[in-house]
CSV table of C-alpha atoms in Angstrom, one decimal:
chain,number,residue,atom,x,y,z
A,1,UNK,CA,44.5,76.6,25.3
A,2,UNK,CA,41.7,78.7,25.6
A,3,UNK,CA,37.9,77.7,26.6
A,4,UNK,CA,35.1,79.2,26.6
A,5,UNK,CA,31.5,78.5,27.4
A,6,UNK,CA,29.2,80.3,24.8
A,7,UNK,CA,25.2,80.9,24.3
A,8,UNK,CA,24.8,80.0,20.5
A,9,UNK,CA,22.4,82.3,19.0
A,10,UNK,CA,20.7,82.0,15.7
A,11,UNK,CA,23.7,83.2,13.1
A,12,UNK,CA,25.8,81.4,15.1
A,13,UNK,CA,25.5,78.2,12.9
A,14,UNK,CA,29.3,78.9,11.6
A,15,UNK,CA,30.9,78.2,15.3
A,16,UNK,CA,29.7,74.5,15.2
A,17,UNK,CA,31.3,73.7,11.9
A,18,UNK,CA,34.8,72.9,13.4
A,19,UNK,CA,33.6,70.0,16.1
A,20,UNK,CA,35.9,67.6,18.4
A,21,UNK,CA,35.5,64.0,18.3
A,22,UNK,CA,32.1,62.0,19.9
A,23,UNK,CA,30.7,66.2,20.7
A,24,UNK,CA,27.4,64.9,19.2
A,25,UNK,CA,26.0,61.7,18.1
A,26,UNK,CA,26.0,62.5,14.4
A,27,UNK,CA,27.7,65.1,12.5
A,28,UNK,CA,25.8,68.9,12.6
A,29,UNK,CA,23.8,69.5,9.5
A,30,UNK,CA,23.6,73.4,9.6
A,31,UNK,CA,20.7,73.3,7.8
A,32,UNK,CA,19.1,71.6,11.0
A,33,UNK,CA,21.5,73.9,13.1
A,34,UNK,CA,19.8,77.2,11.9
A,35,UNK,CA,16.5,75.3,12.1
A,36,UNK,CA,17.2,74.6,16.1
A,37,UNK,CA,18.8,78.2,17.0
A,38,UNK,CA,15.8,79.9,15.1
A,39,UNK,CA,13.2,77.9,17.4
A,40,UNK,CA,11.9,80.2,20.5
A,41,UNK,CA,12.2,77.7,23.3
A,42,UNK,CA,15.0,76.2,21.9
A,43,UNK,CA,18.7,76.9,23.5
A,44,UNK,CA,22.3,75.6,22.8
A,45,UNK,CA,25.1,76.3,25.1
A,46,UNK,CA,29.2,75.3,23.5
A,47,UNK,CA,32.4,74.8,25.1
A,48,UNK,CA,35.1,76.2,22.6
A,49,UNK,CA,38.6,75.2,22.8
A,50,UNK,CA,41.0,77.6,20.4
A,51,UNK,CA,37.7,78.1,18.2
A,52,UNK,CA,37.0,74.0,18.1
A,53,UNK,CA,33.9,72.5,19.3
A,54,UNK,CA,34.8,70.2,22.2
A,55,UNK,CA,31.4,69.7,24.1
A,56,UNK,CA,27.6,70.8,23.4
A,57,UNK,CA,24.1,71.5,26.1
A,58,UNK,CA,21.1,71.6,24.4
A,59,UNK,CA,18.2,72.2,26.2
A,60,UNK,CA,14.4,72.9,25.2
A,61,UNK,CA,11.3,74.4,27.4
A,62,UNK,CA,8.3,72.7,28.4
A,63,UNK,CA,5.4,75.1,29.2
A,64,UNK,CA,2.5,73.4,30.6
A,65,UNK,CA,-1.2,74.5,31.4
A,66,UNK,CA,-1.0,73.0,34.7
A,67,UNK,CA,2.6,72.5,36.1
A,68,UNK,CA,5.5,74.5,36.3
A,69,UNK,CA,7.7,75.8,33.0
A,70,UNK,CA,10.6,72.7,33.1
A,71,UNK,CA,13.9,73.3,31.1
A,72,UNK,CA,14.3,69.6,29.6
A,73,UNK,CA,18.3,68.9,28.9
A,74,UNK,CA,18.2,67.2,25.9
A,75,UNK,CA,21.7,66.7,25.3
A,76,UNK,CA,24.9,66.9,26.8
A,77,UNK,CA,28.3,65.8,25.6
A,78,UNK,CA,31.8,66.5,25.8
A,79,UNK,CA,34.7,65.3,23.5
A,80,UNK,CA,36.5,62.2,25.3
A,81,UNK,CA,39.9,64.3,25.0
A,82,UNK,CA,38.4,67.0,27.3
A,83,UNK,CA,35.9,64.6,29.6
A,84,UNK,CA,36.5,65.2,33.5
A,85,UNK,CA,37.7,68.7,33.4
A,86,UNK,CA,34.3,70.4,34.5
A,87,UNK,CA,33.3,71.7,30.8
A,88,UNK,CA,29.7,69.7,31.2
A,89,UNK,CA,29.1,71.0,34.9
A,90,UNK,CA,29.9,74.8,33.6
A,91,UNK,CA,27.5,74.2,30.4
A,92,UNK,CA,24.9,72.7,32.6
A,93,UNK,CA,25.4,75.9,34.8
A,94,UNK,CA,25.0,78.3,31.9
A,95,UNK,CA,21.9,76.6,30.7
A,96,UNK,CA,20.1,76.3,34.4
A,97,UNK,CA,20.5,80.2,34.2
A,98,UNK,CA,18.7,80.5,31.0
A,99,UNK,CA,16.0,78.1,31.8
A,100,UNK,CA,15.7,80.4,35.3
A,101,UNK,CA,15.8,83.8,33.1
A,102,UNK,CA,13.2,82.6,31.2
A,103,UNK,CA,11.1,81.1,34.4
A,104,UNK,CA,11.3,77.8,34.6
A,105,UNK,CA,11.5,76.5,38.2
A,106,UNK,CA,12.5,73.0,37.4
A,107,UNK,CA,15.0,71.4,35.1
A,108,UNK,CA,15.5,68.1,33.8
A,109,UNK,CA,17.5,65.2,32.6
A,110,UNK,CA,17.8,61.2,31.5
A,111,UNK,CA,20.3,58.9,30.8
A,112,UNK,CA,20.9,55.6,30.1
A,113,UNK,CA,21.4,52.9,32.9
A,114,UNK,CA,24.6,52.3,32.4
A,115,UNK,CA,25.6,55.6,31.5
A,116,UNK,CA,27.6,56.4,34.7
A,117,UNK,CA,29.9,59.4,33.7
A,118,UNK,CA,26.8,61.0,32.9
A,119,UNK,CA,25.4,59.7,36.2
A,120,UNK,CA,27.7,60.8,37.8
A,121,UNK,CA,27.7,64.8,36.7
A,122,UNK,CA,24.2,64.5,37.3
A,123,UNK,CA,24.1,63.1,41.0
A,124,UNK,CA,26.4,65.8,41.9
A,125,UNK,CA,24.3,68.6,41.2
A,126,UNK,CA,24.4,71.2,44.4
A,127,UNK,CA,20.9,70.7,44.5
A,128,UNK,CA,18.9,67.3,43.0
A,129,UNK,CA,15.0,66.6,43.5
A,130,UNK,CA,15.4,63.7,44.9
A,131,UNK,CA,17.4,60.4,43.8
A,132,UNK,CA,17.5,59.1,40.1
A,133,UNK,CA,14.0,57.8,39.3
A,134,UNK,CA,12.7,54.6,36.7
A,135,UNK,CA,11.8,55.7,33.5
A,136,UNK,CA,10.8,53.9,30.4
A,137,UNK,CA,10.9,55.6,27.2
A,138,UNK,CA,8.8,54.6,23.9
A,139,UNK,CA,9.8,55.8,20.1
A,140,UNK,CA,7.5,56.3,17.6
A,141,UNK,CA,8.7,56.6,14.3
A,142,UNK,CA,6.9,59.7,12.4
């Protein structure tokens, strides 16, 4: 099988159409797909299996007037079938290399509690700013 960690870029919508199980939380509209590539700011890294989705980085930029550029990791997951095999360290790689090219100096990341897989790839970073921290979230609906 071969796998391969990929930058999407906008026009790349048609690569995501063929998706492993659990890869995202709901199935990709490419409407909202173009809509995401197109945004400056706005990145997607892929891990492709024989030309099948099987686990997805998104990531966006903060820019602030008074702090540092952070790259925020909105989204990380990997197909159960191909969990524990290093695809999510190796996207999380790629997309702490864009977030450097485009100079941030800090990136970012939350997960649920309970969440410990995730914990786990995130705790064993080379290089974390310090332990997890308490966070509480709110959602507004729009």
């Amino acid at each position: 099988m071969k796998m391969e960690i990929r930058r999407l870029f906008p026009g790349d919508d048609a690569l995501v159409m063929q998706v492993a199980e659990d890869v995202f939380d709901e199935p990709v509209r490419p409407d909202r797909l173009a809509d995401y590539l197109r945004e400056p700011g706005h990145f997607m890294i892929v891990a492709l299996a024989d030309g099948v989705v099987v686990g997805q980085c998104a990531a966006v930029i903060h820019r602030h007037p008074d702090k540092v550029s952070e790259l925020y990791i909105d989204e990380v997951g990997v197909s159960p079938a191909f969990q524990r095999q290093g695809i999510a360290r190796d996207m999380l790689d790629a997309m702490f290399a864009i977030g450097r090219e485009h100079g941030c100096e800090e990136a970012w990341v939350g997960t649920e509690p309970d969440n410990v897989a995730a914990r786990a790839l995130y705790e064993s970073r080379k290089e974390p700013h310090g332990a997890a921290q308490d966070f509480v979230m709110y959602v507004y609906e729009l």
